[in-house]
Short mmCIF file of C-alpha atoms in Angstrom, two decimals:
data_model
loop_
_atom_site.label_atom_id
_atom_site.label_comp_id
_atom_site.label_asym_id
_atom_site.label_seq_id
_atom_site.Cartn_x
_atom_site.Cartn_y
_atom_site.Cartn_z
CA MET A 1 -14.23 9.26 -16.20
CA THR A 2 -16.23 11.54 -13.97
CA SER A 3 -16.45 14.93 -15.43
CA ILE A 4 -18.12 18.55 -14.07
CA GLY A 5 -19.37 20.79 -16.69
CA GLY A 6 -17.92 18.80 -19.88
CA ALA A 7 -14.58 19.37 -17.91
CA GLU A 8 -13.18 15.91 -16.29
CA MET A 9 -12.24 16.62 -12.59
CA VAL A 10 -9.26 14.71 -13.07
CA ASP A 11 -7.55 14.14 -16.33
CA TRP A 12 -6.23 10.77 -15.52
CA ASN A 13 -4.01 10.44 -19.06
CA LEU A 14 -2.41 13.45 -17.95
CA ALA A 15 -1.48 12.11 -14.50
CA VAL A 16 -0.06 9.30 -16.16
CA ALA A 17 1.77 11.46 -18.56
CA THR A 18 3.28 13.51 -16.32
CA ALA A 19 3.80 10.96 -13.25
CA THR A 20 5.95 9.24 -16.18
CA ARG A 21 7.88 12.21 -17.20
CA LEU A 22 8.64 13.59 -14.04
CA VAL A 23 9.66 9.79 -12.22
CA ARG A 24 13.39 9.82 -11.55
CA PRO A 25 15.18 7.49 -13.71
CA GLY A 26 16.13 4.03 -12.42
CA PRO A 27 19.50 2.85 -11.43
CA GLU A 28 21.76 2.52 -14.22
CA ILE A 29 22.01 -1.39 -15.17
CA SER A 30 22.94 -3.08 -18.64
CA ARG A 31 20.08 -4.73 -20.71
CA GLU A 32 21.61 -8.04 -19.86
CA GLU A 33 21.57 -7.51 -15.92
CA ALA A 34 17.81 -6.23 -16.07
CA ARG A 35 17.04 -9.21 -17.64
CA GLU A 36 18.57 -11.14 -14.94
CA VAL A 37 16.73 -8.70 -12.41
CA VAL A 38 13.19 -9.58 -13.81
CA ALA A 39 14.05 -13.01 -14.22
CA GLU A 40 15.25 -13.69 -10.56
CA LEU A 41 12.28 -12.00 -9.25
CA ARG A 42 9.71 -14.12 -11.15
CA ARG A 43 11.64 -17.03 -9.62
CA HIS A 44 11.72 -15.85 -6.19
CA ALA A 45 7.88 -14.90 -6.38
CA LYS A 46 7.37 -18.67 -7.05
CA ALA A 47 9.54 -19.88 -4.73
CA ALA A 48 8.28 -17.22 -2.31
CA GLU A 49 4.34 -18.34 -2.98
CA GLU A 50 5.42 -22.09 -1.29
CA HIS A 51 7.53 -20.76 1.68
CA VAL A 52 4.87 -18.31 2.38
CA ARG A 53 2.18 -21.07 2.13
CA SER A 54 4.14 -23.75 4.51
CA PHE A 55 4.65 -21.10 7.30
CA THR A 56 1.61 -19.00 7.13
CA ARG A 57 -0.91 -22.51 6.80
CA MET A 58 -3.79 -20.23 5.66
CA ILE A 59 -4.14 -22.68 2.74
CA PRO A 60 -5.39 -26.27 3.88
CA GLU A 61 -3.24 -28.79 2.38
CA GLY A 62 -4.21 -30.02 -1.14
CA THR A 63 -5.89 -26.70 -1.87
CA GLU A 64 -4.70 -24.88 -5.04
CA PRO A 65 -4.13 -21.14 -3.80
CA GLU A 66 -6.01 -19.04 -6.37
CA ASP A 67 -3.75 -18.40 -9.44
CA THR A 68 -3.13 -14.24 -9.56
CA PRO A 69 -0.35 -12.99 -12.28
CA VAL A 70 3.12 -11.75 -11.11
CA LEU A 71 4.05 -8.53 -12.77
CA VAL A 72 7.58 -7.54 -12.69
CA VAL A 73 7.26 -3.73 -13.86
CA ASP A 74 9.37 -0.67 -14.09
CA ARG A 75 8.18 2.43 -12.43
CA ALA A 76 5.96 3.64 -15.51
CA GLY A 77 4.21 0.59 -14.95
CA TRP A 78 3.42 0.88 -11.24
CA ILE A 79 2.15 4.53 -11.93
CA LYS A 80 -0.30 2.97 -14.79
CA ALA A 81 -1.38 0.36 -12.43
CA ASN A 82 -2.10 2.40 -9.53
CA VAL A 83 -3.84 5.11 -11.78
CA ALA A 84 -6.52 2.31 -12.78
CA GLY A 85 -6.75 1.42 -9.38
CA PHE A 86 -7.20 5.10 -7.95
CA ARG A 87 -9.60 5.88 -10.90
CA GLU A 88 -12.19 3.11 -10.24
CA LEU A 89 -11.99 3.41 -6.32
CA LEU A 90 -12.40 7.21 -6.43
CA ARG A 91 -15.25 7.55 -8.90
CA PRO A 92 -17.80 7.72 -6.08
CA LEU A 93 -16.01 10.55 -4.23
CA LEU A 94 -15.55 12.49 -7.53
CA GLY A 95 -18.93 11.97 -8.49
CA LYS A 96 -19.50 13.53 -4.87
CA MET A 97 -17.26 16.57 -5.70
CA GLN A 98 -19.23 16.95 -8.76
CA ASP A 99 -22.58 17.52 -7.18
CA ARG A 100 -20.98 19.96 -4.75
CA ARG A 101 -19.36 22.06 -7.10
CA ALA A 102 -22.50 22.47 -9.57
CA GLY A 103 -23.94 25.09 -7.47
CA GLY A 104 -21.04 25.71 -4.71
CA PRO A 105 -19.13 29.13 -4.19
CA GLY A 106 -16.03 27.05 -5.52
CA GLY A 107 -17.58 25.97 -9.03
CA ALA A 108 -15.77 28.86 -11.05
CA VAL A 109 -12.43 28.21 -9.48
CA LEU A 110 -12.49 24.84 -10.43
CA GLY A 111 -13.88 25.62 -13.62
CA ALA A 112 -10.73 27.41 -13.80
CA VAL A 113 -8.28 25.05 -12.52
CA GLY A 114 -9.91 22.27 -14.45
CA GLY A 115 -9.01 18.67 -14.63
CA LYS A 116 -5.76 18.86 -16.65
CA VAL A 117 -4.40 21.12 -13.50
CA THR A 118 -5.00 18.54 -11.33
CA GLY A 119 -4.27 15.66 -13.43
CA VAL A 120 -0.66 17.43 -13.29
CA GLU A 121 -0.54 17.79 -9.64
CA VAL A 122 -1.79 13.74 -9.18
CA GLY A 123 1.07 13.13 -11.46
CA MET A 124 3.62 15.17 -9.47
CA LEU A 125 2.60 12.79 -6.49
CA LEU A 126 2.53 9.54 -8.28
CA SER A 127 6.05 10.38 -9.63
CA PHE A 128 7.04 10.88 -6.27
CA LEU A 129 5.68 7.62 -4.76
CA ALA A 130 6.54 5.68 -8.44
CA SER A 131 10.13 5.65 -7.06
CA ARG A 132 9.90 4.25 -3.64
CA VAL A 133 7.63 1.35 -3.48
CA LEU A 134 9.26 -1.91 -3.79
CA GLY A 135 5.94 -4.18 -4.45
CA GLN A 136 2.17 -3.99 -3.73
CA TYR A 137 -0.69 -6.42 -4.22
CA GLU A 138 -2.93 -4.16 -6.30
CA THR A 139 -6.36 -5.44 -6.30
CA PHE A 140 -9.03 -2.57 -7.21
CA ALA A 141 -8.13 -1.85 -10.92
CA PRO A 142 -9.98 -3.73 -13.62
CA ALA A 143 -8.37 -6.35 -15.46
CA THR A 144 -7.23 -5.41 -18.93
CA ARG A 145 -4.14 -7.05 -21.18
CA GLU A 146 -1.91 -4.43 -19.77
CA LEU A 147 -3.01 -5.51 -15.93
CA PRO A 148 -4.18 -9.25 -15.83
CA ALA A 149 -5.64 -10.59 -13.32
CA SER A 150 -7.07 -13.83 -11.74
CA ALA A 151 -9.74 -15.87 -13.35
CA ASP A 152 -12.84 -14.21 -10.69
CA GLY A 153 -11.25 -10.67 -11.66
CA GLY A 154 -9.02 -10.23 -8.51
CA GLY A 155 -6.01 -8.66 -7.98
CA ARG A 156 -2.34 -8.87 -9.39
CA LEU A 157 1.05 -8.97 -7.56
CA LEU A 158 3.47 -5.93 -8.58
CA LEU A 159 7.46 -6.08 -8.23
CA VAL A 160 9.09 -2.75 -9.01
CA ALA A 161 12.21 -4.05 -10.57
CA PRO A 162 14.16 -0.79 -10.35
CA ASN A 163 13.14 0.22 -7.09
CA ILE A 164 14.77 -2.92 -5.53
CA VAL A 165 17.86 -2.75 -7.34
CA HIS A 166 18.17 0.85 -6.11
CA VAL A 167 17.57 0.04 -2.62
CA GLU A 168 19.38 -3.18 -2.32
CA ARG A 169 22.49 -1.00 -3.61
CA GLU A 170 21.76 1.78 -1.38
CA LEU A 171 21.91 -0.41 1.67
CA GLU A 172 24.82 -2.63 0.36
CA VAL A 173 23.17 -6.21 0.92
CA ASP A 174 22.88 -9.65 -0.84
CA PRO A 175 21.11 -8.71 -3.82
CA HIS A 176 19.87 -11.96 -4.44
CA ASP A 177 18.75 -12.26 -0.57
CA PHE A 178 17.29 -8.84 -0.93
CA ARG A 179 15.09 -9.72 -3.59
CA LEU A 180 13.46 -13.01 -2.25
CA TRP A 181 12.91 -10.89 1.14
CA VAL A 182 10.91 -8.48 -0.97
CA ALA A 183 8.85 -11.45 -2.66
CA LEU A 184 8.12 -12.88 0.59
CA HIS A 185 6.55 -9.77 2.01
CA GLU A 186 4.57 -9.16 -0.91
CA GLU A 187 3.63 -12.71 -1.50
CA THR A 188 2.14 -12.35 2.15
CA HIS A 189 -0.35 -10.07 0.69
CA ARG A 190 -0.98 -11.80 -2.08
CA THR A 191 -1.57 -14.99 0.21
CA GLN A 192 -3.59 -13.07 2.37
CA PHE A 193 -6.22 -11.65 -0.46
CA THR A 194 -6.22 -15.27 -2.14
CA ALA A 195 -7.08 -17.23 1.02
CA VAL A 196 -9.28 -15.39 2.61
CA PRO A 197 -12.01 -14.91 -0.21
CA TRP A 198 -13.95 -12.14 1.61
CA LEU A 199 -11.23 -9.81 2.47
CA ARG A 200 -11.04 -7.84 -0.87
CA ASP A 201 -14.77 -7.01 -0.77
CA HIS A 202 -14.84 -6.07 2.86
CA LEU A 203 -11.70 -4.12 2.31
CA GLN A 204 -13.29 -2.31 -0.96
CA GLY A 205 -16.36 -1.69 1.00
CA GLU A 206 -15.13 -0.10 3.63
CA ILE A 207 -12.84 2.38 1.91
CA GLN A 208 -16.15 2.99 -0.19
CA SER A 209 -18.15 3.74 3.12
CA PHE A 210 -15.14 6.03 4.26
CA LEU A 211 -15.67 7.65 0.92
CA ASP A 212 -19.79 8.07 0.90
CA GLU A 213 -19.27 9.66 4.37
CA THR A 214 -17.00 12.42 3.17
CA ASP A 215 -18.48 15.98 3.52
CA VAL A 216 -16.30 17.10 0.70
CA ASP A 217 -15.18 20.36 -0.36
CA PRO A 218 -13.55 20.29 -3.65
CA MET A 219 -11.21 23.34 -2.96
CA THR A 220 -9.72 21.91 0.34
CA VAL A 221 -8.97 18.54 -1.56
CA LEU A 222 -7.67 20.51 -4.51
CA GLU A 223 -5.78 22.85 -1.67
CA ARG A 224 -4.15 19.64 -0.17
CA LEU A 225 -2.98 18.45 -3.72
CA ARG A 226 -1.35 21.67 -4.62
CA GLU A 227 0.92 21.70 -1.50
CA ALA A 228 1.84 18.42 -1.60
CA ALA A 229 2.77 19.13 -5.50
CA GLN A 230 4.37 22.46 -4.62
CA SER A 231 6.49 20.89 -2.06
CA LEU A 232 7.40 18.07 -4.36
CA ALA A 233 8.41 20.94 -7.07
CA GLY A 234 10.13 23.00 -4.40
CA GLY A 235 7.58 25.52 -4.71
CA ARG A 236 6.34 26.16 -1.27
CA PRO A 237 8.40 29.10 0.36
CA GLU A 238 10.36 27.83 3.71
CA GLY A 239 8.23 27.69 6.69
CA GLU A 240 5.20 28.48 4.80
CA GLU A 241 2.98 25.70 6.59
CA GLY A 242 -0.18 27.10 7.86
CA GLU A 243 -2.27 25.86 10.77
CA ASP A 244 -3.39 22.85 8.79
CA GLY A 245 0.26 22.06 7.35
CA GLY A 246 0.82 19.05 9.42
CA ARG A 247 -2.05 17.18 8.41
CA SER A 248 -2.51 14.65 6.18
CA LEU A 249 -5.04 14.57 3.05
CA VAL A 250 -6.82 11.70 4.84
CA GLU A 251 -7.30 13.64 8.32
CA LEU A 252 -8.47 16.97 6.28
CA VAL A 253 -11.68 15.23 4.80
CA GLN A 254 -12.98 12.96 8.13
CA THR A 255 -16.46 13.27 9.42
CA PRO A 256 -17.14 11.69 12.52
CA ALA A 257 -18.53 8.82 10.71
CA GLN A 258 -15.50 9.05 9.14
CA ARG A 259 -13.52 8.25 11.75
CA GLU A 260 -15.15 5.35 12.99
CA ILE A 261 -14.15 3.83 9.64
CA LEU A 262 -10.90 5.32 9.57
CA GLY A 263 -10.32 3.29 12.40
CA ARG A 264 -11.00 -0.24 11.42
CA LEU A 265 -9.38 0.61 8.15
CA THR A 266 -6.15 1.58 10.10
CA ALA A 267 -6.63 -1.59 11.99
CA VAL A 268 -6.94 -4.05 9.06
CA MET A 269 -3.97 -2.37 7.13
CA SER A 270 -1.85 -2.66 10.34
CA LEU A 271 -2.76 -6.48 10.27
CA LEU A 272 -1.99 -6.91 6.89
CA GLU A 273 1.00 -4.71 6.68
CA GLY A 274 2.66 -6.40 10.21
CA HIS A 275 1.31 -9.89 9.36
CA ALA A 276 3.79 -9.52 6.13
CA ASP A 277 6.38 -8.21 7.73
CA TYR A 278 6.10 -11.17 10.53
CA VAL A 279 6.32 -13.66 7.66
CA MET A 280 9.18 -12.34 5.61
CA ASP A 281 11.41 -12.36 8.91
CA GLY A 282 9.79 -15.62 9.94
CA VAL A 283 10.70 -17.63 6.73
CA GLY A 284 13.83 -15.33 6.48
CA PRO A 285 16.21 -17.44 8.27
CA GLU A 286 15.26 -20.42 6.69
CA VAL A 287 15.80 -19.11 3.13
CA VAL A 288 17.37 -15.76 3.38
CA SER A 289 20.85 -16.33 5.07
CA SER A 290 21.68 -12.47 5.61
CA VAL A 291 18.07 -11.39 6.83
CA GLY A 292 19.65 -9.90 9.96
CA GLU A 293 21.48 -7.68 8.33
CA ILE A 294 18.97 -6.84 5.91
CA ARG A 295 16.06 -6.06 8.38
CA GLU A 296 18.62 -4.06 10.25
CA LYS A 297 19.56 -1.53 7.21
CA PHE A 298 15.86 -1.49 5.87
CA GLN A 299 14.59 -0.50 9.46
CA GLN A 300 17.05 2.40 9.45
CA ARG A 301 16.06 3.54 5.70
CA ARG A 302 12.65 3.29 7.02
CA ALA A 303 12.82 5.24 10.00
CA ARG A 304 15.21 8.28 8.64
CA GLY A 305 13.36 8.39 5.27
CA ALA A 306 15.25 10.90 2.54
CA GLY A 307 15.33 14.02 4.30
CA ARG A 308 13.05 17.23 4.93
CA LEU A 309 11.18 17.26 1.93
CA ASP A 310 10.64 13.43 2.03
CA GLN A 311 9.34 13.47 5.74
CA ALA A 312 6.92 16.42 4.80
CA LEU A 313 5.60 14.23 2.09
CA ARG A 314 4.96 11.35 4.01
CA LYS A 315 3.31 13.11 6.36
CA LEU A 316 0.95 15.18 3.89
CA LEU A 317 0.10 12.05 2.19
CA GLY A 318 -0.56 9.79 5.54
CA LEU A 319 2.57 7.49 4.75
CA ASP A 320 3.69 8.16 8.17
CA ALA A 321 0.91 6.39 9.33
CA LYS A 322 1.61 3.50 6.79
CA LEU A 323 4.99 3.12 8.66
CA ARG A 324 3.24 3.21 12.29
CA GLN A 325 0.91 0.45 11.01
CA TYR A 326 4.21 -2.01 10.14
CA ARG A 327 5.53 -1.46 13.54
CA ASP A 328 2.29 -1.76 15.47
CA GLY A 329 0.78 -4.73 13.72
CA GLU A 330 3.65 -6.69 13.52
CA ARG A 331 4.07 -6.21 17.37
CA PHE A 332 0.20 -7.55 17.36
CA VAL A 333 0.97 -10.62 14.81
CA ARG A 334 3.88 -11.46 16.98
CA ALA A 335 2.04 -11.08 20.53
CA VAL A 336 -0.68 -13.16 19.25
CA VAL A 337 1.49 -16.12 17.58
CA ASP A 338 3.77 -16.30 20.82
CA GLU A 339 -0.12 -17.11 22.57
CA VAL A 340 -1.54 -18.88 21.11
CA GLY A 341 0.15 -19.99 18.06
CA MET A 342 -0.05 -19.71 14.03
CA ASP A 343 -3.24 -21.58 13.86
CA GLY A 344 -4.64 -19.72 16.65
CA PHE A 345 -3.69 -16.62 15.06
CA ASN A 346 -5.61 -17.50 11.64
CA ARG A 347 -8.62 -17.52 13.65
CA VAL A 348 -8.47 -13.44 12.70
CA TRP A 349 -9.07 -14.64 8.89
CA THR A 350 -12.44 -16.06 10.02
CA SER A 351 -14.68 -13.06 9.02
CA PRO A 352 -14.97 -9.39 9.52
CA ASN A 353 -16.10 -10.02 13.04
CA THR A 354 -12.69 -11.35 14.15
CA LEU A 355 -10.57 -8.52 12.65
CA PRO A 356 -8.97 -6.53 15.34
CA THR A 357 -10.27 -3.37 16.35
CA LYS A 358 -7.61 -0.26 16.20
CA ALA A 359 -7.45 -0.82 20.07
CA GLU A 360 -6.80 -4.52 20.15
CA ILE A 361 -3.83 -3.92 17.59
CA ALA A 362 -2.37 -2.09 20.63
CA LYS A 363 -3.62 -4.36 23.19
CA PRO A 364 -3.25 -7.85 21.47
CA ALA A 365 -4.27 -9.73 24.90
CA ASP A 366 -7.94 -8.10 24.20
CA TRP A 367 -8.06 -9.79 20.87
CA ILE A 368 -7.29 -13.28 22.17
CA ALA A 369 -9.54 -12.66 25.12
CA ARG A 370 -12.86 -11.64 22.95
CA VAL A 371 -11.97 -14.55 19.74
CA HIS A 372 -10.20 -17.29 21.89
CA ARG A 373 -11.83 -17.36 25.45
CA LYS A 374 -15.36 -16.23 24.02
CA ALA A 375 -15.04 -19.25 21.63
CA GLU A 376 -13.94 -21.31 24.06
CA SER A 377 -16.83 -20.72 26.82
#
């Protein structure tokens, strides 16, 4: 735990407790139905593994995929897993904030604010996110009894049961089809990381490089956290935006070097999310009879958000960028597969050098020219 002057920079235990206490309750469901949902999600995750493997052809025939755990969790379980991942990933950044605070003008204020206040604010944001995530391939948290991982210390697949039930009811779609459809998306992420051995380390390295380059002002970061938490609590006055009010947390800490790294991160995340969307819809017609209806309703839900507060928080947390990643990445994957086929697309997984750039995500023909025509010349 990174600490400053004997006080924790972020009280992660308090963040977990706050988020768990504040997170909205899940949909009303009987104990028996809850057991059935969990069992079905586990079955779908297993079935999705073979469907995704066959469709993507990322794992050669006869090769056993890496055995990573599938964890069906509630909202509190998602919170604990992500706090563990954030805590591990943010150690370098918190260390830099510690150094900056030691003699900086914000030191006294930070001392007054303390890790407990920051922990509460982080917890408030996690409580907001915990009711919205359907599933996730979590790769950064170290393995524990509560968070098992593969034998080589890889990640784990999380399926958030109450959120899946909530959305299937809200959209009024076939629940069994919807659960399999979600499992196909998340299983694609698991396949990406298990079939491409270098991907996890590459992504973690890029994130650490981004954090290492941060010319961080602790007070600025805390102020952004506070604004987000106050928005969530309804404590920010109407119209009180400020000149930076429309900018995300990520944008506020960028240096020129970070912008280059962020461009590469945006490209790879667009690839991963777009590929997962492409696969879930590509497999869908074979095994999910109502996939067309599900996709149409789900896209409408993504686009509209849940009102003004939701839209403001999505902007501040950079979630609008994530929505664009789904759209832009899926277009890239579809264009490349249409032009060079699935095996041709799979050259993208050869090495970090064959990943698309941010510009190539927008212009797939440029990636094809660079990777395919160069290789063939």
